[in-house]
Coordinates of C-alpha atoms and ligand atoms in Angstrom, one line a residue:
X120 CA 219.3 272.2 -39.2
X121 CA 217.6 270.9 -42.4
X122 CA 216.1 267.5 -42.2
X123 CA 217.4 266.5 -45.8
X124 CA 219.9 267.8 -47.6
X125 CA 222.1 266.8 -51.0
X126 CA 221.8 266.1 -54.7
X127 CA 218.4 266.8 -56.6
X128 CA 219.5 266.3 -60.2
X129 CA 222.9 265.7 -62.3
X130 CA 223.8 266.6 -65.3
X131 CA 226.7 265.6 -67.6
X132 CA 228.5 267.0 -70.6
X133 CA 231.8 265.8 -72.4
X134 CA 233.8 266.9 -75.2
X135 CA 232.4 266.3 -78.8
X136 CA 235.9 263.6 -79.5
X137 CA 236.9 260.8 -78.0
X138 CA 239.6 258.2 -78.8
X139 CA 239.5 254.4 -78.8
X140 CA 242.3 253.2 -76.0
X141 CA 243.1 250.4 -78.4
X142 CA 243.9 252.9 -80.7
X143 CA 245.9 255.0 -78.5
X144 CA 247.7 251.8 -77.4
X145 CA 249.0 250.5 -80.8
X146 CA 250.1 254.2 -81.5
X147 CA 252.3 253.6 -78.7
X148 CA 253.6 250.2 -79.1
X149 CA 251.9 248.8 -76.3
X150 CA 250.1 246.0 -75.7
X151 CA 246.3 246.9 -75.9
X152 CA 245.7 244.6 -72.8
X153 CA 247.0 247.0 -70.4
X154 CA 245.5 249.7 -71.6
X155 CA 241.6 248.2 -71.4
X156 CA 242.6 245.1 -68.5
X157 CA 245.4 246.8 -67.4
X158 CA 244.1 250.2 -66.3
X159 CA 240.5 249.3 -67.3
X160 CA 239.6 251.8 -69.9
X161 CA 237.7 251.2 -73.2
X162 CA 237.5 255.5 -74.8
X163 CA 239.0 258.7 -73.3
X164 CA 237.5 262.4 -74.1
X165 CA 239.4 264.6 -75.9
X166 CA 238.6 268.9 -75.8
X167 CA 239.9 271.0 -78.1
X168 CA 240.8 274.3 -77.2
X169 CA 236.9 275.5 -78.1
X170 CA 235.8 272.7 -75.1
X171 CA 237.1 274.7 -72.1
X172 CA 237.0 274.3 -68.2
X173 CA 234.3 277.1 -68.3
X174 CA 232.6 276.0 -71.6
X175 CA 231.9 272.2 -70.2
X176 CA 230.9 273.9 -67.0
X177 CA 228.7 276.3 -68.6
X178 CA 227.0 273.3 -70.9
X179 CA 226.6 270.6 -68.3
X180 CA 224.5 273.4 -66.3
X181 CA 222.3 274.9 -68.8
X182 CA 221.2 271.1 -69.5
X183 CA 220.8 271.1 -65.2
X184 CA 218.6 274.4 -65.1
X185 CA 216.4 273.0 -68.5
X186 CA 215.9 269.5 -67.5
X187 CA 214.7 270.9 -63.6
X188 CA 212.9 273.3 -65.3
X189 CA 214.6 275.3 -62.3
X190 CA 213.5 279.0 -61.6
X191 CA 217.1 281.1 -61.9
X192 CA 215.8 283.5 -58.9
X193 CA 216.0 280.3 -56.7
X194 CA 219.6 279.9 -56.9
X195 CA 221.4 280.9 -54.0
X196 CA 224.7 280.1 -54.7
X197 CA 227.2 278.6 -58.0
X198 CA 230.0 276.5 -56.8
X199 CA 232.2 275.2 -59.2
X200 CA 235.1 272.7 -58.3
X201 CA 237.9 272.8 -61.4
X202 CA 242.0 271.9 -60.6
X203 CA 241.8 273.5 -64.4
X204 CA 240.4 277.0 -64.1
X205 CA 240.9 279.3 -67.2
X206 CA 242.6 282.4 -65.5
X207 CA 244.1 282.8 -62.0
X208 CA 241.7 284.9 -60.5
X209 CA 238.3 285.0 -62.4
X210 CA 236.4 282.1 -61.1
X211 CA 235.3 279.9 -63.2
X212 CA 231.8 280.4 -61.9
X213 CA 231.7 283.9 -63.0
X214 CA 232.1 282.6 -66.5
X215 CA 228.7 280.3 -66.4
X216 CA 226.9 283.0 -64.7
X217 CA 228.0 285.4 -67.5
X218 CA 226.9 282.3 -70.1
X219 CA 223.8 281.4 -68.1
X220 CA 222.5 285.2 -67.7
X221 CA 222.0 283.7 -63.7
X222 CA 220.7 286.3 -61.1
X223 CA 222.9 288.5 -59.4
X224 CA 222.1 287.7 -56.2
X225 CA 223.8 284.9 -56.2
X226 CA 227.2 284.0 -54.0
X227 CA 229.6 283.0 -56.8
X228 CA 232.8 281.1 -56.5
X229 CA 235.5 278.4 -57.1
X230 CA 236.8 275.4 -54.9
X231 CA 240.3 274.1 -55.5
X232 CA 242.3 271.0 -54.1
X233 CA 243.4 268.7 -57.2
X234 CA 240.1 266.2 -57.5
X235 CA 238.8 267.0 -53.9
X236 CA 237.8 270.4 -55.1
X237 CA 234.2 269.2 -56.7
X238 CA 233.3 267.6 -53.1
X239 CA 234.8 270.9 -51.5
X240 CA 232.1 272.9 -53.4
X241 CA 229.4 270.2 -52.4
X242 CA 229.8 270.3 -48.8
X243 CA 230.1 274.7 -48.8
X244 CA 226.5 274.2 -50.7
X245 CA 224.7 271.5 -48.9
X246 CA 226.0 272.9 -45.4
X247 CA 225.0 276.4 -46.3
X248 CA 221.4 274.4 -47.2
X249 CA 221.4 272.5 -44.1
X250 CA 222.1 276.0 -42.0
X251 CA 219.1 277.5 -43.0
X252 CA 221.5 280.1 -44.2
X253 CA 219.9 279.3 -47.7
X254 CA 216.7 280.4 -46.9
X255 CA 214.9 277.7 -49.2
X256 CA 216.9 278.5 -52.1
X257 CA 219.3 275.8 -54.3
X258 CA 222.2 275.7 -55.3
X259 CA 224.4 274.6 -57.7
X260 CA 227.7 272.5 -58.1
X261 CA 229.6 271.9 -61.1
X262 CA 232.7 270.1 -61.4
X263 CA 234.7 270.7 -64.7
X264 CA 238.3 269.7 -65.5
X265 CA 240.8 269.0 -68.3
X266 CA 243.3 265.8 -67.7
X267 CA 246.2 266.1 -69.1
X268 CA 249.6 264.1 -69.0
X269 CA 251.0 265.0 -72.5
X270 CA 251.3 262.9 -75.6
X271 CA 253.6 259.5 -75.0
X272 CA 253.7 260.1 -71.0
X273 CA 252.9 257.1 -68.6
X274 CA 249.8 259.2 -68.0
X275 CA 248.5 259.7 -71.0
X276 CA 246.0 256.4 -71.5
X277 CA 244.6 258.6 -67.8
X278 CA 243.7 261.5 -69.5
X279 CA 239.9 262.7 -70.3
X280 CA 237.6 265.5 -69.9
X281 CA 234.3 267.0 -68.6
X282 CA 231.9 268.7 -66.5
X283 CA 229.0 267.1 -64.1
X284 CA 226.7 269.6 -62.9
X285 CA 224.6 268.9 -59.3
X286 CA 221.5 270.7 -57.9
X287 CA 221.9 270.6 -54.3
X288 CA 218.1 271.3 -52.5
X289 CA 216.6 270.4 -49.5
X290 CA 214.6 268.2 -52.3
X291 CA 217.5 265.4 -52.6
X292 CA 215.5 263.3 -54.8
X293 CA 218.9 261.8 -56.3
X294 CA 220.9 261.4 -52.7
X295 CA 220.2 262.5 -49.2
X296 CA 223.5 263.5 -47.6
X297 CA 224.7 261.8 -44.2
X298 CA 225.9 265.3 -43.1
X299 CA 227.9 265.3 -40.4
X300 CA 229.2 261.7 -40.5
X301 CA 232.1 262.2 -43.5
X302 CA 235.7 261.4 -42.7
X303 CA 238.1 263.4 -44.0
X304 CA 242.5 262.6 -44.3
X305 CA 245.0 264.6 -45.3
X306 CA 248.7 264.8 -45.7
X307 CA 251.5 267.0 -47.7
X308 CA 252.6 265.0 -50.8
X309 CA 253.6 265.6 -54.2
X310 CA 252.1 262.5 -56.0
X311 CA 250.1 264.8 -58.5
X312 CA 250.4 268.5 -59.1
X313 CA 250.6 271.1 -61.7
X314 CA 253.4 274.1 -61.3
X315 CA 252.1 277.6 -62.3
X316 CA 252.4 278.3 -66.3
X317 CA 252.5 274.3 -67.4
X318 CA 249.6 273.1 -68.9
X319 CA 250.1 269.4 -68.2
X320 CA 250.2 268.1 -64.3
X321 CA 253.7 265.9 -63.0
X322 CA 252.9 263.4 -61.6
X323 CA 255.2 260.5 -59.5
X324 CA 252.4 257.6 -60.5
X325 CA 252.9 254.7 -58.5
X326 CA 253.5 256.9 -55.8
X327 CA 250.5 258.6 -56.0
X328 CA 248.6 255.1 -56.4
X329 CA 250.3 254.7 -52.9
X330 CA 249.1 258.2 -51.5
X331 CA 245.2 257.2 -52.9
X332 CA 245.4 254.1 -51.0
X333 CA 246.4 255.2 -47.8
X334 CA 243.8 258.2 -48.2
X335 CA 241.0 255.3 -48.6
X336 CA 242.1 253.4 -45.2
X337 CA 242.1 256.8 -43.1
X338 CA 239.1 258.5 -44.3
X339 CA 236.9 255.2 -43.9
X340 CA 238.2 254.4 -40.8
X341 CA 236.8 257.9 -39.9
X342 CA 233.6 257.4 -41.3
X343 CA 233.0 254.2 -40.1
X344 CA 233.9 255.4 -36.3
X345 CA 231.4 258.0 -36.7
X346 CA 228.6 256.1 -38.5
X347 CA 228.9 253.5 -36.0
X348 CA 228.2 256.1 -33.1
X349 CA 225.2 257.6 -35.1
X350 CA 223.5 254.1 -35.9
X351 CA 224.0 254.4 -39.8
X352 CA 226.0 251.1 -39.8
X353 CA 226.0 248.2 -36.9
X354 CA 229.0 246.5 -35.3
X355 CA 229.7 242.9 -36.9
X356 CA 230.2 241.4 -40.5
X357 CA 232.3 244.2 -42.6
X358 CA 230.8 246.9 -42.4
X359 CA 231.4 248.4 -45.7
X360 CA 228.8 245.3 -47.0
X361 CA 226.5 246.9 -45.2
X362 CA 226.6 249.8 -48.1
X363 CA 224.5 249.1 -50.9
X364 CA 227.2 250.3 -53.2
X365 CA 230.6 252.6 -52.9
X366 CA 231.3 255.2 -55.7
X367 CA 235.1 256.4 -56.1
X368 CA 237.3 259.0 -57.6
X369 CA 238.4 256.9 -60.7
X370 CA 241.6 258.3 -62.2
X371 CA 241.4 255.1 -64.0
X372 CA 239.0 252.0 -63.7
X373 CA 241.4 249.6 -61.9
X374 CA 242.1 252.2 -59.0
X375 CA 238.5 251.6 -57.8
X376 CA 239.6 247.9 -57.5
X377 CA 242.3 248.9 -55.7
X378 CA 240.8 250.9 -53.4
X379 CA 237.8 248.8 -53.0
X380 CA 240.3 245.7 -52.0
X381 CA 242.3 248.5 -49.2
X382 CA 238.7 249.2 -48.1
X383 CA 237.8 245.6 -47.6
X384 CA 241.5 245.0 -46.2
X385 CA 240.4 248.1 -43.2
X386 CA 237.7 245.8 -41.7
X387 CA 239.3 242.6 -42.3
X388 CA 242.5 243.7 -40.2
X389 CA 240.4 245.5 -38.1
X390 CA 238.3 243.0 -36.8
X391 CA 241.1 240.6 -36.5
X392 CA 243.5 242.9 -34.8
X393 CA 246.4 242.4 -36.9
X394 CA 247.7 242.3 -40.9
X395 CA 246.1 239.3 -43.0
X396 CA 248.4 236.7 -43.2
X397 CA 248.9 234.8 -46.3
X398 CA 246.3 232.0 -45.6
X399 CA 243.6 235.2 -44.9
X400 CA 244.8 236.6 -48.2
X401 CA 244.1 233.7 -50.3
X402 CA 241.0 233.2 -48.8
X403 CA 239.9 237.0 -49.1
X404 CA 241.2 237.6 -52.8
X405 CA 238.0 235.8 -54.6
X406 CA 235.5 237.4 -52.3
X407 CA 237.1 241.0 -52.8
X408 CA 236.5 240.1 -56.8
X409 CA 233.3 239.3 -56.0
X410 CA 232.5 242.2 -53.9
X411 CA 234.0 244.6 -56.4
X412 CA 231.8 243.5 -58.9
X413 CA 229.0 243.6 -57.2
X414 CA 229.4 247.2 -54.8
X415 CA 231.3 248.8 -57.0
X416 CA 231.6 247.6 -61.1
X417 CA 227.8 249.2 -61.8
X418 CA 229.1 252.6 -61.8
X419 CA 231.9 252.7 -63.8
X420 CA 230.4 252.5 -67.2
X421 CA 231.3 256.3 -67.9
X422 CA 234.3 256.7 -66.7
X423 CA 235.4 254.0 -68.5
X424 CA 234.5 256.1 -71.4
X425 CA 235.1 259.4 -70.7
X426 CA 238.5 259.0 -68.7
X427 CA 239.8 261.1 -65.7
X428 CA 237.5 263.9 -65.1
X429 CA 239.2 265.1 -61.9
X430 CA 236.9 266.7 -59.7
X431 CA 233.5 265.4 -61.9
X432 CA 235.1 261.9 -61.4
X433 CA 233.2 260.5 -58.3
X434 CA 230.6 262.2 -59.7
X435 CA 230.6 260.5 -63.2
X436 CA 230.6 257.1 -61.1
X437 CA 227.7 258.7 -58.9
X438 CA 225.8 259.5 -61.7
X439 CA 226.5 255.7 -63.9
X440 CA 225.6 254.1 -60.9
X441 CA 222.3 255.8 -60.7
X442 CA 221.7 255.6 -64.3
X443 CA 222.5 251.8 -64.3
X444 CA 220.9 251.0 -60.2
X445 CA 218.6 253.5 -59.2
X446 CA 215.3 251.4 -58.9
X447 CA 216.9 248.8 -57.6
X448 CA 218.9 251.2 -55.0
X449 CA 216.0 253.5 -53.8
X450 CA 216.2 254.0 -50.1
X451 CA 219.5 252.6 -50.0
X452 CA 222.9 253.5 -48.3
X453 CA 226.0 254.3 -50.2
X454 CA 229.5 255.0 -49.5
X455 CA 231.7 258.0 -51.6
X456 CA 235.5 258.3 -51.4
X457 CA 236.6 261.5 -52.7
X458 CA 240.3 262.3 -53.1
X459 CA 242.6 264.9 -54.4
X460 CA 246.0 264.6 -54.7
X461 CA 248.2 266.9 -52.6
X462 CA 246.0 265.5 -50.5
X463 CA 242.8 265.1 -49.0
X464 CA 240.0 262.7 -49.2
X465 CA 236.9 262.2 -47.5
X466 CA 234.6 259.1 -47.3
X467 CA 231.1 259.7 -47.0
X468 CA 227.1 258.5 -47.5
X469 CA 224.0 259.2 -48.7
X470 CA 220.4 257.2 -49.3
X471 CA 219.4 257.3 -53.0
X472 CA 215.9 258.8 -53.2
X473 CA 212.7 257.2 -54.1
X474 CA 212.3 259.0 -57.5
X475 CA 216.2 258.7 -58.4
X476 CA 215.2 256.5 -61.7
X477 CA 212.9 258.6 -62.7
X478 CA 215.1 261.5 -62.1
X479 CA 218.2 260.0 -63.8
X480 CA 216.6 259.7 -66.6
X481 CA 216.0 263.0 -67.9
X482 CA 220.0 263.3 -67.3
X483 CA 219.6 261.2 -71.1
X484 CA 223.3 260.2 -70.1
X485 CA 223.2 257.6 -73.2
X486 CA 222.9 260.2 -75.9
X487 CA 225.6 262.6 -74.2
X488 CA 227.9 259.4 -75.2
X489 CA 226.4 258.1 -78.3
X490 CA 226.5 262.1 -80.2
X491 CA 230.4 262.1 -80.0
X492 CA 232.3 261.4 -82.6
X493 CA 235.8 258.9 -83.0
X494 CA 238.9 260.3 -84.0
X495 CA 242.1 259.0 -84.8
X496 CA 245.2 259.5 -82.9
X497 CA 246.4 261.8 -85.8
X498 CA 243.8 263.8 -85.0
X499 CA 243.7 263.8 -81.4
X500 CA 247.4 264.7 -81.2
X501 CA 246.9 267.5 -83.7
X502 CA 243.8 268.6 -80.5
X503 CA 246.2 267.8 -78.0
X504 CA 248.9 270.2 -79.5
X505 CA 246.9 273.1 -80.8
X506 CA 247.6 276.2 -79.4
X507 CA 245.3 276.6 -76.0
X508 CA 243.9 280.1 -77.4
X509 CA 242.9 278.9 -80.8
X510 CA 239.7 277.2 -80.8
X511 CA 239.1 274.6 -83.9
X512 CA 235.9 276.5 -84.5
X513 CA 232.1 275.3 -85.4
X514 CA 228.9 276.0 -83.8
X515 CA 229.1 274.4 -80.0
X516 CA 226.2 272.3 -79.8
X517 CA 222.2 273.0 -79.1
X518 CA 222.1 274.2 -75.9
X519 CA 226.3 274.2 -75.0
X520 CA 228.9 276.4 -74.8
X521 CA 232.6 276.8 -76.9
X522 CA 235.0 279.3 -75.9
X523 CA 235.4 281.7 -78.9
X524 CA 238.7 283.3 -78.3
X525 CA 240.6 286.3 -76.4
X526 CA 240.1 290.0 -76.8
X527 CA 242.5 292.2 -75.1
X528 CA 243.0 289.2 -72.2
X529 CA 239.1 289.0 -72.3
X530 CA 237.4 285.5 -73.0
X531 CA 234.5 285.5 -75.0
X532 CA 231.9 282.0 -75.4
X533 CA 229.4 281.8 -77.9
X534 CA 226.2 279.6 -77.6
X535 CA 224.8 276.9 -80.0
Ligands
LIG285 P1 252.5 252.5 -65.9 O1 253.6 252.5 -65.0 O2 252.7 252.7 -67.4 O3 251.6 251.2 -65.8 O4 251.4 253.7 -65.5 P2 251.9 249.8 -65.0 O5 253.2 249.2 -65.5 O6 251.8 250.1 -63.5 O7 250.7 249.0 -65.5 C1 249.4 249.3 -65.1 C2 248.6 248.1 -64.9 O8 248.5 247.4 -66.2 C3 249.2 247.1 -63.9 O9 248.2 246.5 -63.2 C4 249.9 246.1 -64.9 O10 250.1 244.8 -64.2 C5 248.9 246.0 -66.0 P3 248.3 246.4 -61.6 O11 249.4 245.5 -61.3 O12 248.4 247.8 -61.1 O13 247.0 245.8 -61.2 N1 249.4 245.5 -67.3 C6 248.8 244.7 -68.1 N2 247.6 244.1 -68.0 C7 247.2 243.3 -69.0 N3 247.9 243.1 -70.1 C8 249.2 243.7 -70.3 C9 249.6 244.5 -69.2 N4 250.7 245.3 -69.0 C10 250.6 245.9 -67.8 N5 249.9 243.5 -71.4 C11 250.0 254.8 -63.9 C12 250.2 253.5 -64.7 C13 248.6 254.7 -63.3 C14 251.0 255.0 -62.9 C15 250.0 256.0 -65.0 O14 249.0 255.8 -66.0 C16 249.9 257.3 -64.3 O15 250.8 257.9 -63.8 N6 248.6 257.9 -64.3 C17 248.3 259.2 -63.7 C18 248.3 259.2 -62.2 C19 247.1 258.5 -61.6 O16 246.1 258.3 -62.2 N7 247.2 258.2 -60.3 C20 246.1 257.6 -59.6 C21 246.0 258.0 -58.1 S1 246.2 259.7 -57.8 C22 244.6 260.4 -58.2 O17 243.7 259.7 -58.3 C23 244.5 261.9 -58.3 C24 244.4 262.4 -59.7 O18 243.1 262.1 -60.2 C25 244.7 263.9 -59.8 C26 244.0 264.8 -58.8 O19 243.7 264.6 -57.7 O20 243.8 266.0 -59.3 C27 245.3 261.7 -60.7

C-alpha cells in the first residue's frame, strides 16, 4: 500500500457563454432575490451543441497534461465520470484519448451514478495507485457534464456546465487522500434522473433536497466512526470543526448551507442523545451561519458562477477553495461530501499539500472565467434549443476542443 495517494493538479474548463441569473430571473417574472439569495447563484454556463460532454472533457485535460508538463507514457489509466455521455456505449474517455493522441496502453473508461460518478472514477484511480497495481504511473480523472432542466422549469436557474480534470499520483501535491476512512450511503430513490432518449433530467426537487440531506447525515456518521478509530479526528467538541474546511456537491449554492447546517445538526444530536429542541435550535442557528461562512463559503466562488456541473461539482468547490485557501490550508484536514442522486454519497478527507498554492496557480482559474462572454436570454434560449447535432460553429479555443458534427453516426472534434 502506497504511503500517499490523491490529487496532484486540477484543471478546469467551461463553456465560452454564460448568463447573468438576474437576467434569467426577470425573463421569468421572478423576483431576482431568489434566484442570487434564494438559491445563491450570481452566472450559470451555457454549451452550445459545439461544447460537448467529450469536448469540455477533452479541453479541461489537454490544459492538465500542458500545465504538468506530464509525460503521456506515464499515464496508466483515463477515468472520466459524466451522467451526460455522448453515445451509449463509446466511453467518453475514448473520445479524449482520440483528441489527446494518449498512449495505448492505457486502461480507458467511464464511471456513471448521477453526480457520484466523478468520485466513482477517483477512487478506481487512486486505489489502483495505492495497490501498487499502478506501477508508478498516473492517472487521470475528468469529470464533464451538461445540466439541464429545460427553459421555464423549476430547475432551470440549476443548470450549468463543465469539465474539471484531476491528476491523481502518488505525488498529491494538491490533496493527500484519507484512503480507507470514506463513508459511503445509499438508497433507491427517484429524486433526480434522466429516462433513455430525453435530453433533459426529471427531477421531484424538494424531494431530492430531502434525499441530499439524509445522504449527508449517513455518510458522515460513517466517516466520522471510522476516522475516530484511525486517530484522524478526536472525541469531544464537534468534530466536523475539527476540519479545516468541508467541500460539497453544489447543485446550487444554498444546498451547501443546507447540508453544512444537517452536518452540524449530526454531532449536535449526537452528543446530546436526542433531537435539538427549540431552545438548542435558537442557540445553534447563528453559530451554523458562522460556521458556514467560515468552513465552507471560501469555496464556492465558481460554482456560483458556473452553476451545476454534476459530477465536476465537488470538484469545482475543491478546486475554488484551493484557489482562494491554499496557503493558508497547507497541511490541513478537509472533509468532501459527494452525492449523486439515485443515490449514493460518500463523505471523505484529505490534507492539502505544502505546494497546493503554488500548484493552484498554474490552474489560472481567473482567466477561464474572465474569457467568457455574456449573453442574453434571447440568445441562450436560441443555445438551449438548437438542435444537439448542429454545432453553432467557430474555431474552439487555443488549446480546446468543439465537437464538429456526425458522419455516418461517427463524431468528429476539431482542435483550436
Ligand atoms: P423552487 O421550488 O422554485 O424554489 O425550486 P423554492 O420555492 O424552494 O425557493 C428556493 C429558495 O429561494 C428557498 O430558500 C426560498 O425561501 C428562497 P430555502 O427556504 O430553501 O432556504 N426564495 C427567496 N429568497 C429571497 N428572495 C425571494 C425568494 N423567493 C424564494 N424573493 C429547487 C428550487 C432547488 C427545488 C429547483 O431549482 C430544482 O428542482 N433544482 C434541481 C434539483 C436540485 O438541484 N436538487 C438538489 C439536491 S439533488 C442533487 O444535488 C443531485 C443533482 O446534482 C443531480 C445528480 O446527482 O446528478 C441535482
Amino acid at each position: 500500500m502506497k504511503q500517499q495517494v490523491g490529487i496532484e493538479a486540477i484543471t478546469v474548463a467551461v463553456p465560452r457563454r454564460y448568463v447573468d441569473l438576474g437576467d434569467l430571473a426577470r425573463a421569468r417574472g421572478v423576483d431576482p432575490a431568489k434566484f442570487t439569495h434564494g438559491l445563491g447563484g450570481v452566472e450559470m454556463a451555457v454549451a452550445e451543441p459545439g461544447e460537448d460532454t467529450a469536448a469540455l472533457a477533452a479541453t479541461a485535460a489537454a490544459q492538465l497534461l500542458r500545465s504538468r508538463r506530464v509525460d503521456p507514457a506515464r499515464i496508466g489509466m483515463l477515468v472520466v465520470g459524466t451522467e451526460t455521455g455522448v453515445d451509449h456505449s463509446k466511453a467518453v474517455a475514448s473520445y479524449v484519448q482520440g483528441m489527446l493522441q494518449l498512449p495505448r496502453t492505457m486502461r480507458t473508461f467511464d464511471c456513471q451514478h448521477a453526480c457520484y460518478g466523478g468520485t466513482a472514477a477517483l477512487n478506481a484511480v487512486a486505489e489502483w495507485i495505492a495497490s501498487g497495481a499502478g506501477a508508478g504511473r498516473v492517472g487521470v480523472v475528468i469529470c464533464s457534464d451538461i445540466a439541464r432542466y429545460g427553459l421555464n422549469t423549476a430547475g432551470e436557474p440549476t443548470q450549468g456546465a463543465g469539465a474539471v480534470a484531476m491528476l491523481v499520483s502518488e505525488s498529491p501535491e494538491l490533496l493527500a487522500l484519507d484512503l480507507g476512512v470514506s463513508g459511503t450511503f445509499s438508497m433507491d430513490v427517484h429524486d433526480f434522473w434522466r429516462p433513455l432518449g430525453r435530453r433533459e433530467a426529471v427531477v421531484d426537487g424538494h424531494y431530492s433536497i430531502q434525499c441530499y440531506l439524509e445522504a449527508v447525515s449517513g455518510s458522515y456518521r460513517a466517516w466520522r466512526a471510522r476516522a475516530l478509530g484511525r486517530d484522524i479526528i478526536r472525541a469531544g467538541g464537534l468534530p466536523s470543526e475539527q476540519l479545516a474546511r468541508i467541500a460539497y456537491h453544489v447543485p446550487f449554492c444554498k444546498m451547501a448551507k443546507k447540508a453544512h447546517a444537517q452536518l452540524r445538526r449530526c454531532d449536535l444530536e449526537d452528543r446530546a442523545g436526542r433531537a435539538l429542541d427549540a431552545a438548542a435550535e435558537a442557540e445553534e442557528a447563528p453559530r451554523a451561519a458562522a460556521s458556514f461562512e467560515a468552513q465552507v463559503a471560501p469555496s464556492l466562488g465558481l460554482s456560483a458562477r458556473v452553476g451545476n456541473v454534476y459530477t465536476g461539482s465537488l470538484y469545482l468547490s475543491l478546486a475554488s477553495l484551493l484557489h482562494r485557501e491554499a496557503a493558508a490550508l497547507a497541511g490541513k484536514r478537509i472533509g468532501l461530501f459527494s452525492y449523486g442522486s439515485g443515490c449514493v454519497s460518500e463523505f471523505f478527507s484529505g490534507v492539502v499539500g505544502p505546494r497546493a498554492s503554488e500548484t493552484i496557480a498554474t490552474a489560472g482559474l481567473d482567466r477561464v472565467l474572465s474569457e467568457r462572454q455574456r449573453i442574453g436570454i434571447e440568445e441562450y434560449e436560441r443555445i438551449l434549443t438548437a438542435p444537439p447535432d448542429r454545432p453553432l460553429g467557430g474555431r474552439p479555443p487555443a488549446g480546446g476542443f468543439c465537437y464538429a458534427g456526425t458522419e455516418e453516426f461517427r463524431r468528429t472534434y476539431v482542435a483550436g
